[in-house]
Coordinates of C-alpha atoms in Angstrom, one line a residue:
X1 CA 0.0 0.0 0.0
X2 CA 1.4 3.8 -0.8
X3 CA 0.6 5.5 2.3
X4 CA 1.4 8.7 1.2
X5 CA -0.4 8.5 -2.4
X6 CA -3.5 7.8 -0.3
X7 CA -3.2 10.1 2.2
X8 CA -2.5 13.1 -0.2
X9 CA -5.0 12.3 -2.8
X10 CA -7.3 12.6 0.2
X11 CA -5.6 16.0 0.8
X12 CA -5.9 17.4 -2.0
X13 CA -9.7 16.9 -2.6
X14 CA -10.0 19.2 0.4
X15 CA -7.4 21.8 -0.5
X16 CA -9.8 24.3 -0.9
X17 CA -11.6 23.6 2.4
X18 CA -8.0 23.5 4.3
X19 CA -7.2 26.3 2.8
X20 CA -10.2 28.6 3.5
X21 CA -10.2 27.7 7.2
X22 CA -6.6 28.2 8.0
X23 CA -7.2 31.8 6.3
X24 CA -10.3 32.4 8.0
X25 CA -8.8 31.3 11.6
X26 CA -6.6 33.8 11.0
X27 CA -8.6 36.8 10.5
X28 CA -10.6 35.4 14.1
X29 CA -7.5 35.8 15.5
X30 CA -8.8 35.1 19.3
X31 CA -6.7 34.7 22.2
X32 CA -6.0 32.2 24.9
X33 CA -9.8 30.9 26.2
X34 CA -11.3 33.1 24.2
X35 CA -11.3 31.3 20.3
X36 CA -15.4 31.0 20.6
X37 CA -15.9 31.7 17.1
X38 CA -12.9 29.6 15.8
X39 CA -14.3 26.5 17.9
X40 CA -17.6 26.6 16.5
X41 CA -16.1 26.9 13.2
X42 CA -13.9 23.7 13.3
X43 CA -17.2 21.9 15.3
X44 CA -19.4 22.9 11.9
X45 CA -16.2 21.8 10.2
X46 CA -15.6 18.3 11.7
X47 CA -19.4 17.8 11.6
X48 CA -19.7 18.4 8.2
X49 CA -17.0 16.2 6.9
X50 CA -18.2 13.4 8.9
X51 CA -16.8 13.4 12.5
X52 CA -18.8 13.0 15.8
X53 CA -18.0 16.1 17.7
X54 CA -18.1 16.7 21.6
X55 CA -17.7 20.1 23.0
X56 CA -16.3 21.9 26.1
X57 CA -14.0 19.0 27.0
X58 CA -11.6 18.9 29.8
X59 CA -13.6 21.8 31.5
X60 CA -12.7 24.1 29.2
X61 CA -15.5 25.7 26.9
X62 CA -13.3 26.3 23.5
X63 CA -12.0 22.6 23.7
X64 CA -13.3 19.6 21.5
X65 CA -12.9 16.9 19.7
X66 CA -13.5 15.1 16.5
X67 CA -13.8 11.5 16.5
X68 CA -14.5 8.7 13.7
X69 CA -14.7 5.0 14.1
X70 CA -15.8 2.5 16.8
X71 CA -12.8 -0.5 17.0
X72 CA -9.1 -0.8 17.0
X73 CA -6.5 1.4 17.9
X74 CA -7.4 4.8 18.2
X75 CA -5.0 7.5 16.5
X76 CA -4.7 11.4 18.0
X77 CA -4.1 14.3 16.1
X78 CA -3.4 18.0 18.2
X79 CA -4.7 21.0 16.9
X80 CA -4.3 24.8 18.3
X81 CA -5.8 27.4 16.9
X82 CA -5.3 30.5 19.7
X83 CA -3.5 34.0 18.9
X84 CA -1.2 36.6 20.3
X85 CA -2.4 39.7 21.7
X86 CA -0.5 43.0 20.0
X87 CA 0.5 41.4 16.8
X88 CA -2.4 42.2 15.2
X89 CA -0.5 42.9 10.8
X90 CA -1.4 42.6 6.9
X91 CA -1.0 39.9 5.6
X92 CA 1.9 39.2 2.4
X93 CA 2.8 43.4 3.7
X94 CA 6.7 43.0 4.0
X95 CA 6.3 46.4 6.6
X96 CA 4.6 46.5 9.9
X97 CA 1.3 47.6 8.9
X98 CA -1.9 47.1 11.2
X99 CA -4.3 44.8 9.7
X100 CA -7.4 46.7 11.9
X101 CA -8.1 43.7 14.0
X102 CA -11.2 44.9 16.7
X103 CA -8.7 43.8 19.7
X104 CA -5.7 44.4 17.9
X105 CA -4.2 40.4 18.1
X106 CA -3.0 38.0 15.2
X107 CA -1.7 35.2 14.6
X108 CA 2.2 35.5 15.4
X109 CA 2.9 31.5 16.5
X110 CA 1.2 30.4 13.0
X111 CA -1.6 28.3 15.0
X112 CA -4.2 29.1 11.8
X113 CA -1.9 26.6 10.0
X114 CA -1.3 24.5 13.1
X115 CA -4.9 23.4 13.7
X116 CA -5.8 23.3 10.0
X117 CA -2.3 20.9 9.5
X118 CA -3.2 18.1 12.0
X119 CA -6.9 18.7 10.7
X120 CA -6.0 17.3 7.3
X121 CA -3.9 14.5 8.5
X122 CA -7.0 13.9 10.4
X123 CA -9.4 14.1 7.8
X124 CA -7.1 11.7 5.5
X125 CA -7.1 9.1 7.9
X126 CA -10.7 9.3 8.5
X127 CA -11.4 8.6 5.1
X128 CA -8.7 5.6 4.8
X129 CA -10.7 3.8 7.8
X130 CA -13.8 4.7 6.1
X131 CA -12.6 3.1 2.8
X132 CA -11.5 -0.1 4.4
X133 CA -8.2 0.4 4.2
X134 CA -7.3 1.0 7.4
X135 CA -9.1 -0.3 11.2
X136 CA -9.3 1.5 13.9
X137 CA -10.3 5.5 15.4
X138 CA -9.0 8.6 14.8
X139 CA -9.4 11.5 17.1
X140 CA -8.7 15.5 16.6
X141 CA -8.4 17.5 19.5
X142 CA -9.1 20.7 19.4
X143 CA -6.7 22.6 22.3
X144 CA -7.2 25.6 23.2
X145 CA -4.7 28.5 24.8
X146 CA -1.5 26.8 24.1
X147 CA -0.1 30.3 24.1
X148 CA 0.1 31.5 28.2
X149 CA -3.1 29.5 28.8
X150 CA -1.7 25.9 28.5
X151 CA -5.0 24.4 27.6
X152 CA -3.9 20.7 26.9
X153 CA -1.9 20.3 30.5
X154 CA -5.7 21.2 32.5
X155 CA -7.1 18.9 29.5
X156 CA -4.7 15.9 30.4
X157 CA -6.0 16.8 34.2
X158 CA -9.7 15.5 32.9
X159 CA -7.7 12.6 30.8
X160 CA -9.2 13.8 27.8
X161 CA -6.2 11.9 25.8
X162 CA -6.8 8.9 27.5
X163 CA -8.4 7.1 24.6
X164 CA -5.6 7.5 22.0
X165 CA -3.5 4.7 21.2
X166 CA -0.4 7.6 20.1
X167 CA -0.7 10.8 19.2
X168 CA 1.1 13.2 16.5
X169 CA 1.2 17.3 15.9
X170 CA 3.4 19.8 14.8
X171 CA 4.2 23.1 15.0
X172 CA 5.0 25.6 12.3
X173 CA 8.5 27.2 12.2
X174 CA 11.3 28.0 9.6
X175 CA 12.8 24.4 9.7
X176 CA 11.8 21.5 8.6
X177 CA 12.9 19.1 11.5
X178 CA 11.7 16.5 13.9
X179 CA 11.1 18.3 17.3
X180 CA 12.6 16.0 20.1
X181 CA 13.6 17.0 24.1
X182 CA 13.3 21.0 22.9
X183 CA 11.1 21.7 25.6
X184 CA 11.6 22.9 29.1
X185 CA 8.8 22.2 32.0
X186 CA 6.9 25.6 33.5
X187 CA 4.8 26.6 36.0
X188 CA 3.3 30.0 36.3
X189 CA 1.6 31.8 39.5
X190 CA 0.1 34.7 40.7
X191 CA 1.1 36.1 44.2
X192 CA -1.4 38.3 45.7
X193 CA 0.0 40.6 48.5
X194 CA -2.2 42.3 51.1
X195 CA -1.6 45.1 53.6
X196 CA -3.6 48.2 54.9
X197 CA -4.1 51.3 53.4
X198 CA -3.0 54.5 55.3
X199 CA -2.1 58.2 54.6
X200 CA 1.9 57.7 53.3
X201 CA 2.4 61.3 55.3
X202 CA -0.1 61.6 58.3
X203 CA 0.1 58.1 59.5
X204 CA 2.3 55.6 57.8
X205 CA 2.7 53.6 61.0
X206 CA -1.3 52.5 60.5
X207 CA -0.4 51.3 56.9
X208 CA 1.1 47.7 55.7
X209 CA 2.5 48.3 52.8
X210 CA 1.4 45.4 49.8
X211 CA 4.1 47.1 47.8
X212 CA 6.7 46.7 49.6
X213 CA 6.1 43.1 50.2
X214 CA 5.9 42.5 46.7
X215 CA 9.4 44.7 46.1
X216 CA 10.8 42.4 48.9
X217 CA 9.9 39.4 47.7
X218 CA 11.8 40.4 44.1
X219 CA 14.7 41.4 45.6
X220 CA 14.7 37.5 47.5
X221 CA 14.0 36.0 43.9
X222 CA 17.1 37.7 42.7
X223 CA 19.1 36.3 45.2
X224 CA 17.8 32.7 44.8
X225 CA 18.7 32.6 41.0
X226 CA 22.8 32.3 41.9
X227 CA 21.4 28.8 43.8
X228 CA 19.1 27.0 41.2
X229 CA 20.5 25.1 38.2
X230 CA 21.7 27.2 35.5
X231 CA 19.5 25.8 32.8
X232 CA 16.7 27.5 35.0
X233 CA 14.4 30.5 33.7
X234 CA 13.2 32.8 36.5
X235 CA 10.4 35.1 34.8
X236 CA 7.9 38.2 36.4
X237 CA 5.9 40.9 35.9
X238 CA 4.0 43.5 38.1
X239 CA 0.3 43.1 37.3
X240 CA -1.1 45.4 40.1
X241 CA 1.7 48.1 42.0
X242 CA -0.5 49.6 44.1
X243 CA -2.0 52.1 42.1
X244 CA -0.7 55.7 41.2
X245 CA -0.9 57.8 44.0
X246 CA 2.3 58.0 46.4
X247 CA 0.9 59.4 48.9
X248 CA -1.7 56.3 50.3
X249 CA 0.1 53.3 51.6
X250 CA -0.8 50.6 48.7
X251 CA -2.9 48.5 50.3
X252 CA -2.6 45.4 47.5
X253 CA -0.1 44.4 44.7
X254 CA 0.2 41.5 42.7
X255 CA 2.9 39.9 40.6
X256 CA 3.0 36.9 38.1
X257 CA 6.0 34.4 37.8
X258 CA 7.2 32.4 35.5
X259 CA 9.2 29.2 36.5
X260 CA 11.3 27.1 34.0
X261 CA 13.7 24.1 33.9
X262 CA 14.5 20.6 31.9
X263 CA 12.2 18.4 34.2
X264 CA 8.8 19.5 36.3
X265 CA 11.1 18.0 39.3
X266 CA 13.3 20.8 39.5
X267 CA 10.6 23.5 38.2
X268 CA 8.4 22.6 41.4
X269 CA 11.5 23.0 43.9
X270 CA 11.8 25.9 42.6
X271 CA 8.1 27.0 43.1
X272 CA 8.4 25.3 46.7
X273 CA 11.3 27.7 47.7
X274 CA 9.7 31.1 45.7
X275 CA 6.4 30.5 47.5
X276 CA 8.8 30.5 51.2
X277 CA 10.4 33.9 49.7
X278 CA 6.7 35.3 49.3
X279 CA 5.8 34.2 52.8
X280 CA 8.7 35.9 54.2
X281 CA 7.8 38.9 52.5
X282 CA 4.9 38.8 53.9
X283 CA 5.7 38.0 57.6
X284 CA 8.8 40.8 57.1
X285 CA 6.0 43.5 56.4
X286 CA 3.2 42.1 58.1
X287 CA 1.3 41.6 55.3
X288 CA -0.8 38.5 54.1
X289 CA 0.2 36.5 51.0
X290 CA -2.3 34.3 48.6
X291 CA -1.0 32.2 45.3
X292 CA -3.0 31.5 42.6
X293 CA -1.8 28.9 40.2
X294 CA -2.2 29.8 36.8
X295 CA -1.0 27.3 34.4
X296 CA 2.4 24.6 33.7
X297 CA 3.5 22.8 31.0
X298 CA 5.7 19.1 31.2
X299 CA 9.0 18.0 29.4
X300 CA 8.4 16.8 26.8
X301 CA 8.7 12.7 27.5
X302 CA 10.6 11.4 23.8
X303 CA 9.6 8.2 22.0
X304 CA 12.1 7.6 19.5
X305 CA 9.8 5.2 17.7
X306 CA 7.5 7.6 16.8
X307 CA 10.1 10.0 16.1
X308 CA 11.8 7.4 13.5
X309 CA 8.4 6.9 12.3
X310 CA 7.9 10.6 11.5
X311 CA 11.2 11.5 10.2
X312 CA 10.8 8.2 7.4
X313 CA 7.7 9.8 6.2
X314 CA 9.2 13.1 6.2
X315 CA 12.3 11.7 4.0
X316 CA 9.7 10.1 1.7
X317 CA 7.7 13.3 1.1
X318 CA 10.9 15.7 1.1
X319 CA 11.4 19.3 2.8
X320 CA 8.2 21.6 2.0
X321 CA 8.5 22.7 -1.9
X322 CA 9.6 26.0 -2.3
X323 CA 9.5 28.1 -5.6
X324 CA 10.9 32.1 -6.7
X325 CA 7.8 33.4 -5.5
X326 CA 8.4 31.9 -2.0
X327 CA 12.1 33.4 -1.8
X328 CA 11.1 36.8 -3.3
X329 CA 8.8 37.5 -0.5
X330 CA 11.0 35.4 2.2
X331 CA 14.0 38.0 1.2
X332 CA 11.4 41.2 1.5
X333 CA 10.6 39.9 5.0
X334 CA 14.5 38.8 6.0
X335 CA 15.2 42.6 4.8
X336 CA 12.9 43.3 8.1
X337 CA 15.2 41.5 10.7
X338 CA 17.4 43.0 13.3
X339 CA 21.1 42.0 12.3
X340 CA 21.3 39.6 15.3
X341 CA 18.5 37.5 14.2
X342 CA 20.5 37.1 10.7
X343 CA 21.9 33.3 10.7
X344 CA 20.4 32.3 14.2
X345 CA 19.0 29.2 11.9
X346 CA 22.1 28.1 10.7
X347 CA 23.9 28.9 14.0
X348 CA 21.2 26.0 15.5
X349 CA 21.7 23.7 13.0
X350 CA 26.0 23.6 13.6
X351 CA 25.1 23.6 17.4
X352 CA 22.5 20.9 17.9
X353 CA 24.2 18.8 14.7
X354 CA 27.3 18.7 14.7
X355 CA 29.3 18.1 11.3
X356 CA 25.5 16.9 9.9
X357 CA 24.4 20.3 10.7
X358 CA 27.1 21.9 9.4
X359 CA 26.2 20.4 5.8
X360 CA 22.9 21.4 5.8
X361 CA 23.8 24.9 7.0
X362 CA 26.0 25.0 4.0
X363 CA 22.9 24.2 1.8
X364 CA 20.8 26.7 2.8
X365 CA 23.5 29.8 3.5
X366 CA 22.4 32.1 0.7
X367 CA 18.5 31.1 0.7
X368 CA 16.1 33.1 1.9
X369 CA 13.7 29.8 3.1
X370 CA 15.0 26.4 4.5
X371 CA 14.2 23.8 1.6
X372 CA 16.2 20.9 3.6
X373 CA 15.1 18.8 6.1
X374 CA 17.8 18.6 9.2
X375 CA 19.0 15.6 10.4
X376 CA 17.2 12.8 12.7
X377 CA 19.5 12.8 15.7
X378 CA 20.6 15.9 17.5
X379 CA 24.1 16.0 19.6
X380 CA 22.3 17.9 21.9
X381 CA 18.8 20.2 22.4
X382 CA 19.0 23.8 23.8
X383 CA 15.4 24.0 25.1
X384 CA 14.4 27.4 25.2
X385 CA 10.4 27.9 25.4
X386 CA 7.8 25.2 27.2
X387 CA 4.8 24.1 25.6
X388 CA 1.4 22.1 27.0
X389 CA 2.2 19.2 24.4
X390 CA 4.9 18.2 26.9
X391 CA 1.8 17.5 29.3
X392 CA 0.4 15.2 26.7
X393 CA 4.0 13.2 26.2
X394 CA 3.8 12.1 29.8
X395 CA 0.2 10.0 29.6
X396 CA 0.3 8.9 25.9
X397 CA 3.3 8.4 23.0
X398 CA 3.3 11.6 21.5
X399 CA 5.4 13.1 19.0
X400 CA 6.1 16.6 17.0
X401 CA 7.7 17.6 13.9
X402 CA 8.0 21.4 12.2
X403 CA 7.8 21.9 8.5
X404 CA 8.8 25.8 7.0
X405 CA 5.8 27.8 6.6
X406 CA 8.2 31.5 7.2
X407 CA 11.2 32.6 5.6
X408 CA 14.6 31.7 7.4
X409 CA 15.5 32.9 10.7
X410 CA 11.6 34.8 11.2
X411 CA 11.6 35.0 15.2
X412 CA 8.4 33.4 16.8
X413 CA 5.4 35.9 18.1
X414 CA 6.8 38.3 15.9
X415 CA 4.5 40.5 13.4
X416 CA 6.6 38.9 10.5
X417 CA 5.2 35.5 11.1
X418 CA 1.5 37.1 11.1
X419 CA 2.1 38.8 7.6
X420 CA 3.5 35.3 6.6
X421 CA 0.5 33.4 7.9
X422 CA -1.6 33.7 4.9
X423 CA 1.1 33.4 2.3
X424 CA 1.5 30.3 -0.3
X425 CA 4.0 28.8 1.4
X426 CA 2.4 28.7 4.5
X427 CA -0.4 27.1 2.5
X428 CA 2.1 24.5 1.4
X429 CA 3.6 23.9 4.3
X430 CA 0.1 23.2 6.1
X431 CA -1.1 20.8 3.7
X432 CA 2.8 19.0 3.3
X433 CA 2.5 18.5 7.2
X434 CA -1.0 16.7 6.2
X435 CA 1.1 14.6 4.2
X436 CA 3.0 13.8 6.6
X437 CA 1.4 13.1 9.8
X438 CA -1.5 11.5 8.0
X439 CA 0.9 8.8 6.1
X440 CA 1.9 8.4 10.1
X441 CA -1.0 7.7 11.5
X442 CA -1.8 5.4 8.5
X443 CA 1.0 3.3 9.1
X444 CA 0.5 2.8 12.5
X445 CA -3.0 1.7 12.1
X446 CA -1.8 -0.5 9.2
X447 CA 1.4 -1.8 11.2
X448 CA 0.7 -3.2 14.4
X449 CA 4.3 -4.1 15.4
X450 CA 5.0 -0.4 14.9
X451 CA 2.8 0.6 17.0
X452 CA 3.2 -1.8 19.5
X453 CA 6.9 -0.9 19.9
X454 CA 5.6 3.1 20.0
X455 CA 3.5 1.9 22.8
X456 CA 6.5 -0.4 24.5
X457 CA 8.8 2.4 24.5
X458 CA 6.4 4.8 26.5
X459 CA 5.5 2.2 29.3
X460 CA 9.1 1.4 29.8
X461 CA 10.1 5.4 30.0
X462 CA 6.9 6.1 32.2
X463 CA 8.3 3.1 34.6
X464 CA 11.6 5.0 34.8
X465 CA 10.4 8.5 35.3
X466 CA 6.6 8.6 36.5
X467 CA 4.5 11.6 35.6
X468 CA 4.5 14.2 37.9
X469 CA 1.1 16.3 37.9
X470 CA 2.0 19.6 38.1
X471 CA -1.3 20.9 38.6
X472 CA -3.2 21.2 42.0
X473 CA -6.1 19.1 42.6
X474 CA -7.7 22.9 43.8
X475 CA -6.3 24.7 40.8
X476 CA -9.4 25.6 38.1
X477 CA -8.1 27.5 34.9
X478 CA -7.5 31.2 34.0
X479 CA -10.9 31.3 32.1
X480 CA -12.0 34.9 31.7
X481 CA -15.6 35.9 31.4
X482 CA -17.0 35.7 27.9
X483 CA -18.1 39.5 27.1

């Protein structure tokens, strides 16, 4: 059997359809719990092509899924479909120019072509199992507020995944890679100081200042970061100061951190000893303290079967085509780039490669868009940014790849990326990553001794290192009110 002549003939009969609602998710551009209208649209979507769709799942009301079939193995695919706030840009405008977006977001993380990618892998498959040519389920997930919201970690908390045999995504970038260990565990939490207000002149001895609890417990951060592990990220901002007026002792403040590091282990030491330094503020100025979690994302947990898997199918269907019209545009947006940013894709591949990298970096030195797929086996990962998937890794097999929907080097939640987001080669790049993950799932479905050594390979990794839940049994998510 071709997989991939099956799965892309399937594809391509809904290129228009793909097409249309990556484009139109990202004119919604909607934000982290708030993607209302872009849910309803991939429900009516999903329904119409076939799939049995249940809403508001995990808890959360902009979460769903797709599902089609009733035996076998069931295959997941992860879609995300949330914006950015203030990156609201034309699109195919090589300048920044505001595209007049109501609350002023786009989409600067390319999720329009993230959800819409795993959607036509999804799709494929579906109509393989339907044709006979496959047995067993497929399932899309629809996952909300990856970006700050980290919708699939409170969706693993309600074992929404727990049905899926393995489970494949992606995520849109400049490369065309395998995405392995890239990922570093986070947890994020609001500390809530509370003092007594007071004339700052008359009678500052009657006030408890919130402030300078909050300042006090900075300055104690600042000194912990020279005894954490160096591969540790200690992030925060002030949400509330006080208010504006110096002369009234500020009777509350509030600030948010960030928390990162290579395993949840160390990120939740870390949280144990910042919550002490927040006490301590608070006992220094007699004031009370309160912490709100707000969200965490796992390691990622690697399953090298999966990843081999991937990265054949990737070989078979090649890097993402490019053409002149791609590299004309890519060089008008390049020209946009701070000098730093220049190379930083090359740069990665000699770091993480080694000599392999070096020859690909070779390849691609003078072009403006990365038509070469990097190697399979990193020398080593420099995990930077955290992401929910990781969550997902740790209860099923899960794996990622990127293809290149933006021209080299384009920096992530950057206005660039939003002005790329409806080009052609993002359009390519979407449906290629179809391709891809769809031959995948196909072959796992078709394959049982693959998937039984996908499945193998995660039980023995879970026995090694167990999951641990990052998320308090209390803890409800950040969901605002709808307006």
């Amino acid at each position: 059997m071709d997989h991939q002549a099956a799965v892309q003939a399937s594809i391509e009969g809904h290129r228009s359809l793909l097409l249309g609602l990556s484009d139109r998710v990202w004119e919604l551009a909607e934000t982290k719990f708030e993607e209302y209208e872009t849910s309803v649209l991939y429900c009516d979507t999903l329904r119409r092509l076939g799939f049995q769709v249940e809403t508001g799942i995990g808890g959360l009301p902009t979460a769903f899924k797709g599902s089609f079939g009733t035996e076998g193995p069931a295959i997941g695919f992860l879609g995300e479909f949330d914006a950015l706030p203030n990156l609201d840009q034309q699109a195919g405008a090589a300048e920044k120019k505001p595209n007049g977006h109501p609350k002023g977001s786009g989409h600067g993380c390319g999720h329009n072509l993230l959800g819409t990618g795993s959607l036509a892998a999804a799709l494929a498959l579906k109509e393989q199992i339907e044709a006979g040519r496959a047995k067993g389920r497929v399932v899309f997930y629809g996952c909300p507020a990856e970006e700050g919201g980290s919708g699939k970690a409170w969706m693993v908390r309600e074992h929404c995944f727990d049905e899926c045999d393995a489970l494949l995504t992606w995520h849109p970038y400049p490369h065309n890679s395998i995405l392995g260990e890239v990922f570093l565990a986070s947890i994020q939490a609001v500390f809530s100081f509370d003092g007594t207000a007071a004339h700052a002149a008359a009678c500052p001895h009657l006030g408890r200042s919130a402030l300078d609890a909050l300042e006090l417990m900075n300055v104690g951060v600042q000194f912990l970061r020279e005894h954490i592990i160096p591969e540790a990220r200690v992030h925060y901002a002030i949400l509330d100061g006080g208010g504006a007026f110096a002369n009234v002792v500020q009777p509350h403040a509030e600030v948010l951190y960030q928390i990162r590091a290579p395993k949840m282990k160390d990120v939740t030491a870390i949280y144990d000893r910042v919550q002490n330094i927040a006490r301590g503020a608070a006992l220094m100025t007699d004031t009370a303290v309160s912490v709100r979690f707000d969200r965490c994302s796992s390691e990622i947990r690697p399953n090298n079967a999966l990843d081999d898997l991937l990265y054949e199918e990737f070989q078979a269907a090649g890097p993402v085509p490019v053409d002149d019209e791609d590299r004309q545009f890519a060089r008008a947006i390049r020209s946009t780039f701070a000098l730093e940013v220049l190379g930083s894709n090359e740069e990665a591949l000699r770091r993480h490669y080694g000599r392999a990298g070096d020859a690909v970096a070779e390849l691609i030195q003078n072009e403006p868009v990365i038509d070469q797929l990097s190697p399979r086996y990193a020398l080593s990962y420099e995990c930077c940014g955290s992401s929910d998937v990781g969550d997902v890794s740790q209860v099923r097999p899960t794996a990622e790849i990127s293809t290149a929907c933006f021209a080299k080097d384009t920096p992530a939640h950057s206005w660039q990326i939003t002005a790329q987001g409806k080009m052609p080669l993002a359009h390519k790049a979407l449906l290629h990553t179809g391709l891809i993950l769809g031959s995948a799932g196909l072959r796992l479905l078709t394959e049982p001794q693959l998937l039984a050594r996908v499945k193998a390979e995660f039980e023995e990794r879970s026995r090694k290192d167990p999951y641990l839940w990052p998320i308090p049994k209390d803890a409800q998510p950040p969901i605002p009110k709808r307006q």
